[in-house]
XYZ file of C-alpha atoms in Angstrom:
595
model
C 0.000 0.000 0.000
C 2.704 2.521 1.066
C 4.624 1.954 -2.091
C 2.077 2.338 -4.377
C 1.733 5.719 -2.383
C 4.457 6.882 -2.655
C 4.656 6.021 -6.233
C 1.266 7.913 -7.188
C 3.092 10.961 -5.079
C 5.951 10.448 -7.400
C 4.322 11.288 -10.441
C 2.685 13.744 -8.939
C 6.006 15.467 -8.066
C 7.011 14.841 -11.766
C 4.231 16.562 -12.799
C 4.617 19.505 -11.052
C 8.394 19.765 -11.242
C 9.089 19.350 -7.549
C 12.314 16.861 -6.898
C 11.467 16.506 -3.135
C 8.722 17.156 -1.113
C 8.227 17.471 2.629
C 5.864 16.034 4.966
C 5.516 17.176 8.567
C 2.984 16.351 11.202
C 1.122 19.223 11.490
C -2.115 20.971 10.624
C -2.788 24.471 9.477
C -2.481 25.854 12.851
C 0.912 24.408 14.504
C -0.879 22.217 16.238
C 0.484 19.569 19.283
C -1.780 17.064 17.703
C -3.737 16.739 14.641
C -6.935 15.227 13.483
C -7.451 12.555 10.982
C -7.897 14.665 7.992
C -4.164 16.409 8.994
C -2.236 12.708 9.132
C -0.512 12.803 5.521
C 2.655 11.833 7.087
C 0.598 8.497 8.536
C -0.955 8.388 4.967
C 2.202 8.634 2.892
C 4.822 6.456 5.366
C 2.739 4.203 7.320
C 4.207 5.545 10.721
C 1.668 6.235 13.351
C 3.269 8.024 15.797
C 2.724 11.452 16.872
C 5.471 13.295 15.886
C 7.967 13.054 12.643
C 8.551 14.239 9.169
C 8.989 12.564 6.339
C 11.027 13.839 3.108
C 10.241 11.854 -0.393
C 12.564 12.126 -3.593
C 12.761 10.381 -6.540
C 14.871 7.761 -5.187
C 14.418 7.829 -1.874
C 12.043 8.262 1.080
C 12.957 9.321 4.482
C 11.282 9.619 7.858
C 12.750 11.354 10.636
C 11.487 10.691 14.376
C 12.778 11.030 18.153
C 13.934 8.166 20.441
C 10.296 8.131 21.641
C 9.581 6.518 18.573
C 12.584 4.485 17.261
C 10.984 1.054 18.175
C 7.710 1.759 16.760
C 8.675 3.505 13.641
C 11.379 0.127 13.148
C 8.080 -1.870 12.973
C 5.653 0.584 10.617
C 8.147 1.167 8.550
C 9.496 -2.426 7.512
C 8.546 -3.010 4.106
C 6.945 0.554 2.607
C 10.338 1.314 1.202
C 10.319 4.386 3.441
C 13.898 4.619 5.596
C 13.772 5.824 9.477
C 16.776 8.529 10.290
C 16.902 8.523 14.021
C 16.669 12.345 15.013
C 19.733 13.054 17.181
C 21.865 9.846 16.985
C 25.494 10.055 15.475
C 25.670 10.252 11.446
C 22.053 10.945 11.385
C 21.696 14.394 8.874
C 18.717 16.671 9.538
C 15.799 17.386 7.472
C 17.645 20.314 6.381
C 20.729 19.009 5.894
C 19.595 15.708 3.842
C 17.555 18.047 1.786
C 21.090 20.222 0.981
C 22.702 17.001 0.234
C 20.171 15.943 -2.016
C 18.979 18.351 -3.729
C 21.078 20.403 -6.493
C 20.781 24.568 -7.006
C 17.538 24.981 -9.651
C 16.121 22.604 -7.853
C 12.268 22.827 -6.502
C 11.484 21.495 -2.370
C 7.879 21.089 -2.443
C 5.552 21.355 0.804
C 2.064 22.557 1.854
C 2.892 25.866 2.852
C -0.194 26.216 5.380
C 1.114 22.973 6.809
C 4.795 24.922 7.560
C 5.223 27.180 9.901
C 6.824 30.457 8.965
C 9.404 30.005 10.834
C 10.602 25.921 9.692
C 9.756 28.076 5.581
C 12.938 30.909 6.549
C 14.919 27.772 7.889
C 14.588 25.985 4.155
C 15.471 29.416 2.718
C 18.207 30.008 4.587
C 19.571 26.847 4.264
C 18.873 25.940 0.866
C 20.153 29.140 -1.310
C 19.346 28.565 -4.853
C 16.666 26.097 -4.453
C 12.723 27.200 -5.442
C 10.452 26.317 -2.368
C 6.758 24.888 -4.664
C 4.701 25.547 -1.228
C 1.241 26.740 -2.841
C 0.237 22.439 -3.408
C -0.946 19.987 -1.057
C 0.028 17.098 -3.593
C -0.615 14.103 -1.012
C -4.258 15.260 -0.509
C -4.509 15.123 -4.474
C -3.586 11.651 -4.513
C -5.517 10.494 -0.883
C -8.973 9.785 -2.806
C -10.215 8.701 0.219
C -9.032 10.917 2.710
C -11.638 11.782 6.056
C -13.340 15.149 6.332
C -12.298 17.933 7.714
C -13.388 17.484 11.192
C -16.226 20.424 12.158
C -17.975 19.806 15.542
C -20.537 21.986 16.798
C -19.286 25.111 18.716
C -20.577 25.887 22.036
C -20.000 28.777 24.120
C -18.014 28.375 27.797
C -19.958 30.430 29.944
C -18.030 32.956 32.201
C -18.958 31.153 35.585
C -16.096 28.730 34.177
C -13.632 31.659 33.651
C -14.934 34.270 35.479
C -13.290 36.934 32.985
C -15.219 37.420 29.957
C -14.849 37.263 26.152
C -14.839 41.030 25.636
C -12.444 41.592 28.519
C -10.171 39.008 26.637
C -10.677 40.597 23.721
C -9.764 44.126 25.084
C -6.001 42.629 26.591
C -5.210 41.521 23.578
C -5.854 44.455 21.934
C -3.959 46.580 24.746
C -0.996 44.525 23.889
C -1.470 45.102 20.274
C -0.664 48.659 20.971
C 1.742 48.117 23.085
C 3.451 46.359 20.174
C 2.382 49.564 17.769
C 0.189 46.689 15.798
C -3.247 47.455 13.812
C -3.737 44.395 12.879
C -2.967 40.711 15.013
C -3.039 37.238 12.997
C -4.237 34.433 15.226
C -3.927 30.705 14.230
C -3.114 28.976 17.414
C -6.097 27.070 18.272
C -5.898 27.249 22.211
C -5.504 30.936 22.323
C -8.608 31.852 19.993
C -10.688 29.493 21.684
C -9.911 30.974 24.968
C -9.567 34.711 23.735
C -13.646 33.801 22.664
C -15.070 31.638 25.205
C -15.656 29.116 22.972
C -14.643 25.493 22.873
C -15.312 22.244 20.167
C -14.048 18.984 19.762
C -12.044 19.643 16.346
C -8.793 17.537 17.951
C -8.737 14.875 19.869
C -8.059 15.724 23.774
C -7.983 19.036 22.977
C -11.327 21.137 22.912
C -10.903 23.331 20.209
C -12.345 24.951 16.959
C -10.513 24.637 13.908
C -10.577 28.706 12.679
C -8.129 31.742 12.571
C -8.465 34.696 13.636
C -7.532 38.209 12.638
C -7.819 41.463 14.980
C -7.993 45.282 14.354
C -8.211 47.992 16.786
C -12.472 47.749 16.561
C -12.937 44.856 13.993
C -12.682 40.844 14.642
C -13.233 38.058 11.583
C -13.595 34.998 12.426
C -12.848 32.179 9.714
C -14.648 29.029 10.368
C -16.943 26.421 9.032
C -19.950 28.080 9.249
C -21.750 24.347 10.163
C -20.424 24.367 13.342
C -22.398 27.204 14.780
C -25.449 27.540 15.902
C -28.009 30.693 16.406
C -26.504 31.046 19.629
C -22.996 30.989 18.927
C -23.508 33.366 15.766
C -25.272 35.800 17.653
C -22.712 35.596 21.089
C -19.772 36.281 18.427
C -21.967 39.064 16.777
C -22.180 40.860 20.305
C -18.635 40.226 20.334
C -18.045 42.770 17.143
C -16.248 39.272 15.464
C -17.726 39.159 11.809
C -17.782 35.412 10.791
C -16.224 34.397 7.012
C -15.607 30.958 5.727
C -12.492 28.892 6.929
C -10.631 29.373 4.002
C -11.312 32.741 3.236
C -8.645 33.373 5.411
C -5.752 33.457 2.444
C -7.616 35.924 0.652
C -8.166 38.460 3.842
C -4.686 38.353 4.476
C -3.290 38.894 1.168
C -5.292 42.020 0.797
C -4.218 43.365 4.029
C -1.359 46.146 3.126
C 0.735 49.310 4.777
C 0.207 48.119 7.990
C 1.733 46.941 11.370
C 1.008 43.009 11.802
C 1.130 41.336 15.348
C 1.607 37.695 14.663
C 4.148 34.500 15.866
C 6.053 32.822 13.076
C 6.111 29.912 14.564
C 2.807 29.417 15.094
C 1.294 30.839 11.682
C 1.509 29.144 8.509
C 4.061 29.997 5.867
C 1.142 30.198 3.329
C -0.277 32.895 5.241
C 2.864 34.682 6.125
C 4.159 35.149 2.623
C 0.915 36.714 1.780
C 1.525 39.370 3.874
C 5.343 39.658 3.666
C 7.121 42.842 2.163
C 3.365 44.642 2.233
C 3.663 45.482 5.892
C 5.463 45.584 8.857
C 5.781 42.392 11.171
C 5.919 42.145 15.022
C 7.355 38.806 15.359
C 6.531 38.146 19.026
C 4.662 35.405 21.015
C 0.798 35.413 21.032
C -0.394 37.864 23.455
C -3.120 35.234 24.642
C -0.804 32.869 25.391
C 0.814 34.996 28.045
C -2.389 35.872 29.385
C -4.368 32.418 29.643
C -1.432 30.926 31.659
C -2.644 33.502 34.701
C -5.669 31.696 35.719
C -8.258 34.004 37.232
C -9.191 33.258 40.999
C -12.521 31.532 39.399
C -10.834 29.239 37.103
C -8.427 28.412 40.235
C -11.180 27.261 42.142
C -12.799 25.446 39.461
C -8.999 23.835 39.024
C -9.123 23.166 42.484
C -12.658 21.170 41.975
C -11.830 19.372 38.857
C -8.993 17.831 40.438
C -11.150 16.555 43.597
C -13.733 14.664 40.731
C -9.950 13.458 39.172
C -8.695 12.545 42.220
C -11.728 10.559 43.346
C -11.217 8.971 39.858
C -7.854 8.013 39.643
C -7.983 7.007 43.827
C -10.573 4.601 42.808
C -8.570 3.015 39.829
C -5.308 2.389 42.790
C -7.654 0.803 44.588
C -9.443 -1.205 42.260
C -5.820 -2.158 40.220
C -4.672 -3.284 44.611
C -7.390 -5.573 44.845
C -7.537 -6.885 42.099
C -4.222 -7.780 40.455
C -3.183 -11.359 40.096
C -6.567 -12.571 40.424
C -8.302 -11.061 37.317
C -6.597 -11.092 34.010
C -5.465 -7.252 33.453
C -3.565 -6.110 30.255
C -1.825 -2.487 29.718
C -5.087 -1.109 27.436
C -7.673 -2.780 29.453
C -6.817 -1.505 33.003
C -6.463 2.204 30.903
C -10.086 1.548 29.690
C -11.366 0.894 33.401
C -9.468 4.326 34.435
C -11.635 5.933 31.629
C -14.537 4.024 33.230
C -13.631 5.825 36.866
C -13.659 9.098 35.025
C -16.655 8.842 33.283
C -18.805 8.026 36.257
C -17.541 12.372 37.253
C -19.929 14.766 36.873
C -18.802 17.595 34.630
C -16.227 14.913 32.850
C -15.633 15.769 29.015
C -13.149 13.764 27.291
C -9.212 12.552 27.792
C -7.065 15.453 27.812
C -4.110 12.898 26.324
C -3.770 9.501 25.112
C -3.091 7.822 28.267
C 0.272 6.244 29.229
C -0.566 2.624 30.545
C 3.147 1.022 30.841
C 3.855 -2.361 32.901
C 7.471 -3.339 34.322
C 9.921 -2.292 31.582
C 7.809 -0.836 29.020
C 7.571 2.343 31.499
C 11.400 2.706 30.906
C 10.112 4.047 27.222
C 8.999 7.974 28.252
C 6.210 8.222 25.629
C 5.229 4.459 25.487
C 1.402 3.812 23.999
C 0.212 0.399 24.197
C -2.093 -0.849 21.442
C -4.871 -3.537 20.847
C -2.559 -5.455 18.769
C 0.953 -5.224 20.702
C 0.475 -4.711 24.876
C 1.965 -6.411 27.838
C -0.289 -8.375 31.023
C 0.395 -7.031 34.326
C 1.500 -9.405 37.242
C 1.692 -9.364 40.754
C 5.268 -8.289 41.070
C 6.861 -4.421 39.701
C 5.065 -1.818 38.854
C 3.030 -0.070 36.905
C 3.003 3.345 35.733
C -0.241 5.589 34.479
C -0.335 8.797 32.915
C -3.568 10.213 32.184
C -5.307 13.108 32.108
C -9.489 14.389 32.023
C -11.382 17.679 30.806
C -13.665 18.741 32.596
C -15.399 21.804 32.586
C -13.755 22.855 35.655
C -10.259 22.275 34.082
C -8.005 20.281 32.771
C -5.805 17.624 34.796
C -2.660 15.036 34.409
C -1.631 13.144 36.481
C 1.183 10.259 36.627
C 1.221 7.865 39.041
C 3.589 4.570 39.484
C 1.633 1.758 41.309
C 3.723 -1.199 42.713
C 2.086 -4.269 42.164
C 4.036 -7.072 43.639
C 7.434 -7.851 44.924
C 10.492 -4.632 44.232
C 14.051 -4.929 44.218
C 16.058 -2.923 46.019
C 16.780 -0.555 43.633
C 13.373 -0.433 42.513
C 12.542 0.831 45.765
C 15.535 3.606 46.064
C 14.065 4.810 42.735
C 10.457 5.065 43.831
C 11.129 7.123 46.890
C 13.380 9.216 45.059
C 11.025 10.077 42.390
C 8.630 11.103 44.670
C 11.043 13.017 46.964
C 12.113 14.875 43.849
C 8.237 15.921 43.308
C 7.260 17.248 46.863
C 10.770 18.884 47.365
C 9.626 20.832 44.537
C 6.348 21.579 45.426
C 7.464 22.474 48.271
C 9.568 25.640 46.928
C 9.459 29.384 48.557
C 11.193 31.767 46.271
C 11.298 35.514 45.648
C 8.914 36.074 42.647
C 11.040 37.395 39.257
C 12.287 33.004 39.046
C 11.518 30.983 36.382
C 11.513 27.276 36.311
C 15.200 26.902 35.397
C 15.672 28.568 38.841
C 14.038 25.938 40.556
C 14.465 22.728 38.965
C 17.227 21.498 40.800
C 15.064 20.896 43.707
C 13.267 17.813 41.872
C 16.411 16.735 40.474
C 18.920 16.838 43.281
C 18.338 13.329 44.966
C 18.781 11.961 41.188
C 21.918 13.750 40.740
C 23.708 12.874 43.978
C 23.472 9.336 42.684
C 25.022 10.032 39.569
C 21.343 9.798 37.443
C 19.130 11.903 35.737
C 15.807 12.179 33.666
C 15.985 12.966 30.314
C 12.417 15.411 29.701
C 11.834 18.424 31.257
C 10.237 18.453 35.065
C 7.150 20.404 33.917
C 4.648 22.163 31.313
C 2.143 24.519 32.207
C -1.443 23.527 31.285
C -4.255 24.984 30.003
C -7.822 25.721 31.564
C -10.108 22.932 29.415
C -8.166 23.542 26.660
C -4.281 22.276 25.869
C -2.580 19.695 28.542
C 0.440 21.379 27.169
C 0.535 25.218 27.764
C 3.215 27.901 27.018
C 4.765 29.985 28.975
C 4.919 28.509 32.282
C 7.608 25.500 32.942
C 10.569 23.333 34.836
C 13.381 22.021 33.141
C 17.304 22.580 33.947
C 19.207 23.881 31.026
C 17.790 26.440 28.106
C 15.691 25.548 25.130
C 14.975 28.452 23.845
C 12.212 27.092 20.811
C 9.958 25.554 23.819
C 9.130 29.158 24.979
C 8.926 28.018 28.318
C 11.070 30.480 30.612
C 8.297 32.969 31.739
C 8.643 34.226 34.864
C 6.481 31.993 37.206
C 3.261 34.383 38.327
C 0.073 33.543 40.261
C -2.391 31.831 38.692
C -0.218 29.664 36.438
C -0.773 25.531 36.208
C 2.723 23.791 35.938
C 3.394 20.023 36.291
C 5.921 18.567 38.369
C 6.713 15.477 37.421
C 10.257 13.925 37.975
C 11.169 10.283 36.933
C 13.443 7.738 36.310
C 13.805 5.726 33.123
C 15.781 2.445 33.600
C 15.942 0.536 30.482
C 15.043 -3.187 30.248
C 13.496 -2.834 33.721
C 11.523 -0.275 35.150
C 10.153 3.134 34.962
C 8.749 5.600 37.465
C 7.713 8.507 37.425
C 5.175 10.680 40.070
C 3.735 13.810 38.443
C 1.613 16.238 40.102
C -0.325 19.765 38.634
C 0.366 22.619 41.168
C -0.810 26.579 40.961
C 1.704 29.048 41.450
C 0.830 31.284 44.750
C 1.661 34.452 46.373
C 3.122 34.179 49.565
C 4.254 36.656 52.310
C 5.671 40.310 50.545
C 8.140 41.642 52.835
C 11.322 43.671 52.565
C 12.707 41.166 50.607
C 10.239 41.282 47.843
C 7.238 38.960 46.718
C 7.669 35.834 47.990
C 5.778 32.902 46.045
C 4.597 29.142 46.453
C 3.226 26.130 45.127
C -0.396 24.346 45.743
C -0.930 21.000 44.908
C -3.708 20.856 43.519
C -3.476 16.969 42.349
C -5.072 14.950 45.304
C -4.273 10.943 45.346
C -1.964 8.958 46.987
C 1.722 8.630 46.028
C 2.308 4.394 47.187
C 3.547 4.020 50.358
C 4.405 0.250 48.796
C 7.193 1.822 46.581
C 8.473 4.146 49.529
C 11.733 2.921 51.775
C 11.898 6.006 54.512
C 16.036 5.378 54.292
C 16.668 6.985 51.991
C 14.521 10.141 53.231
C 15.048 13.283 55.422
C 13.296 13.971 58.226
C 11.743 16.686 56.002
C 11.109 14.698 53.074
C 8.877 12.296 55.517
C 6.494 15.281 56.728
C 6.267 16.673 53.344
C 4.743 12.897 52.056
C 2.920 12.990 55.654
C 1.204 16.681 54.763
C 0.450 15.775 51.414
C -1.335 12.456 52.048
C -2.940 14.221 55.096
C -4.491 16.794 52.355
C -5.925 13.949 50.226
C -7.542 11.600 52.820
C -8.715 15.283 54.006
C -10.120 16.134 50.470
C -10.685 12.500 48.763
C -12.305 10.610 51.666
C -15.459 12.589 51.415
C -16.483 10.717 48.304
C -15.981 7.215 49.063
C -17.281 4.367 51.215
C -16.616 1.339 52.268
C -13.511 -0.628 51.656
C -12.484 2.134 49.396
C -12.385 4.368 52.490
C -10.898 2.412 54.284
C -8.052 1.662 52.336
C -7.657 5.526 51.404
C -6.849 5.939 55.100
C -3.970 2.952 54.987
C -2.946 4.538 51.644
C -2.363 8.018 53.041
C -1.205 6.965 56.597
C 1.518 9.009 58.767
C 5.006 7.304 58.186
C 7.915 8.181 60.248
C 11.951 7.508 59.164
């Protein structure tokens, strides 16, 4: 199938003069994941996995992925005639540098240039003097005869009792920081931030509740480009109050390319190369970050309460699912997607429960050693009564959005198994636990959930945390905790109250186990004194961390009470909701320990 693919693509390229042609994983709006109508790097390699690009030439085709995916991409790819370059190993070229050693001055790189982001379009330029970039023809949706819809759920509206800030007031701080930028005129695509600038939400991506449409801002005017059969009465006339005039999605290339002389607000990386040459060399661009994006990461105090109750109906949830997995493991059969499908279950029975914000983690004994790993109906692992076995998962609800990881020990741990358990979780209160003078940022601070890893000579290799959004994107700009610079993540913000940011350390250990104990916490003020603005951390993720996996040696007196004051919280917060045995073994679960 994939080689008669890439075959018909082949011709195609012939046709059109283009000698190779580029394939990322993306959709028109940059975004983290894509629906099915977006997957023509699935459709034209066979490779499944979120995140890759592919490059085809006339004698050769090429998929680049990360170590997340090295295993499964092996697999998919065997036998489609498509080769996997392992992103980041030794003698492994880039995407840009393949293309430059394959690809001869005069000649034409093809790509769908609303699939590109501006930014990836000025890397090709710069890199590839001499070459024509073809970027005006999607030439694997001319060949995909029976490619799925474009996805257009119904748009609904999320009242302000949820956000307790309104669209209009949204609409007016973005517009303050339009001037502040000397901009008339601000290009949205990013999904998340239009959706929240608006008040609206949809189900146009899986896990994440959004609205496929752009937006584009003056001083006094909004247009809104979207399909108009996802709205309703209602929704038309809550935009129309709104001043936001509504045109059809793909009007959008038009609009722009008639917009001239003035200032544009928009984020090259986050808006399509299509639409940014349309407006290139006409006006002036402000290349900075999405004002919106800024701004939704500083929950208001009603969304922080509504955080605060979404992660009660997720903790009951998930607390459930510990105690069910306890009871039951070793007596009923229990594979890696069908204990994932009775988490769902847990979830679903919440009121106020929307959808997965992720594709959940579900990773036995040494499969959690793989970061990113995602079981399937066709290749999984049975759990036994001896390891562990870790979970991360996330819910939307309408109060919020939550993730949470935790590593359940099942049976029988070595030694080491144990040391790396207690660690993990050590490494997560210590840094929930931080006090620091506000002006940080989460490079400051990371060392606190990394430091019992590092006396031992060991290390995670993924960042400590992402902010996250407010029933919209589990992974949320600005806000974050890793230890060294990466500048293209744009997460170094200084941390401010009202921002979401996971914590979750881990510890990857290949062949055997993996561990790893994440909770969401909102960034506080504390005491303001001579000294400045202090700030804090609230957990605001409420089930137990196993006291099974925890060996009180390797702990400070400190470390204990912290585990003691956070299990206190969730028997204090949890219990409420349950009865019974479940009860009772929530108060085992979160019991005082002392060293």
């Amino acid at each position: 199938m994939i080689p008669e693919r890439l075959a018909a693509l082949r011709e195609k390229m012939r046709a059109y003069g283009v000698d190779a042609y580029l394939v990322p994983t993306a959709d028109y709006h940059e975004s983290e994941y894509v629906g099915t109508y977006f997957k023509a790097r699935t459709y034209i390699t066979g490779f499944t996995g979120s995140a890759g690009t592919a490059v085809i030439t006339q004698d050769e085709a090429c998929l680049w992925t990360d170590g997340r995916y090295f295993v499964q991409a092996a697999k998919e790819l065997a036998g489609t005639g498509v080769t996997l370059m392992k992103m980041g190993q030794e003698g492994v070229p880039t995407v840009e540098e393949y293309l430059q050693a394959n690809t001869k001055e005069g000649m034409t790189i093809g790509f769908d240039g609303r699939v590109v982001n501006e930014m990836l379009g000025e890397t090709l330029e710069k890199t590839l003097p001499e070459r024509f970039l073809s970027y005006r023809s999607d030439l694997i949706g001319e060949i995909w005869s029976d490619r799925p819809a474009l996805s257009a759920e119904p748009v609904w509206i999320l009242d302000s009792k949820y956000t307790g800030e309104s669209a209009a007031d949204r609409l007016a701080k973005v517009r303050e920081k339009m001037k502040e930028n000397g901009a008339e005129v601000h290009i949205l695509t990013a999904l998340d931030d239009i959706a929240w600038m608006l008040n609206i939400r949809g189900n146009d991506i899986p896990c994440n509740p959004v609205v496929l449409s752009y937006l584009i801002l003056t001083e006094t005017e909004g247009h809104l480009f979207i399909q108009e059969a996802t709205l309703n009465d209602e929704v038309k006339q809550y935009l129309a109050g709104l001043g936001i005039s509504i045109h059809p999605y793909d009007a959008v290339y038009d609009f722009a390319a008639g917009i001239t002389g003035k200032t544009i607000l928009l984020e090259k990386a986050k808006v399509n190369y299509t639409i940014c040459q349309s407006v290139m060399g006409e006006n002036t661009i402000v290349n900075v970050m999405n004002p919106a994006s800024s701004l939704k990461a500083l929950k208001t105090p009603v969304e922080m309460e509504n955080i605060r109750k979404a992660h009660v109906k997720d903790g009951v949830a998930v607390t459930r699912f510990v105690y069910w997995l306890k009871k039951n493991i070793g007596k009923i059969p229990m594979d890696e997607v069908s204990v994932a499908e009775k988490l769902e279950s847990f979830r679903k029975e919440q009121e106020g429960y929307i959808e997965p914000s992720f594709g959940t983690i579900s990773a036995y004994g040494p499969n959690a050693a793989m970061c990113h790993y995602q079981a399937t109906k066709e290749d999984f692992s049975v759990l036994q009564p001896k390891g562990m076995y870790l979970v991360d998962s996330g819910g939307q609800y309408y109060e919020g959005t939550t993730d949470i990881t935790r590593t359940i020990v099942v049976g029988p741990l070595t030694e080491e198994e144990k040391e790396h358990f207690t660690i993990t979780a050590m490494g997560t209160l210590r840094l929930g636990n931080a006090k620091f003078l506000h002006g940080c940022i989460g490079i400051n601070l990371d060392y606190l959930a990394r430091q019992a890893f590092w006396e031992r000579g060991l290390d995670f290799n993924h960042g400590t945390g992402h902010g996250v959004g407010y029933l919209l994107n589990v992974h949320e700009r600005p806000n974050g905790f890793r230890w060294k610079m990466v500048p293209e993540r744009m997460e170094n913000a200084v941390l401010e109250e009202g921002m979401l940011t996971s914590d979750e350390p881990g510890i990857y250990i290949e062949g055997s186990h993996g561990i790893r104990t994440e909770n969401l916490m909102l960034c506080r003020k504390a005491e303001k004194n001579m000294y400045g603005q202090f700030m804090r951390f609230e957990f605001v993720t409420m089930v137990p961390i196993d006291l099974d996996g925890i060996d009180t040696q390797y702990m400070t007196e400190k470390d204990v009470e912290l585990l003691n004051n956070y299990h206190k919280e969730v028997y204090e917060k949890i219990s409420p909701y349950l009865e019974g045995d479940e009860k009772e073994w929530l108060k085992e679960a979160t019991r005082p320990i002392s060293k």
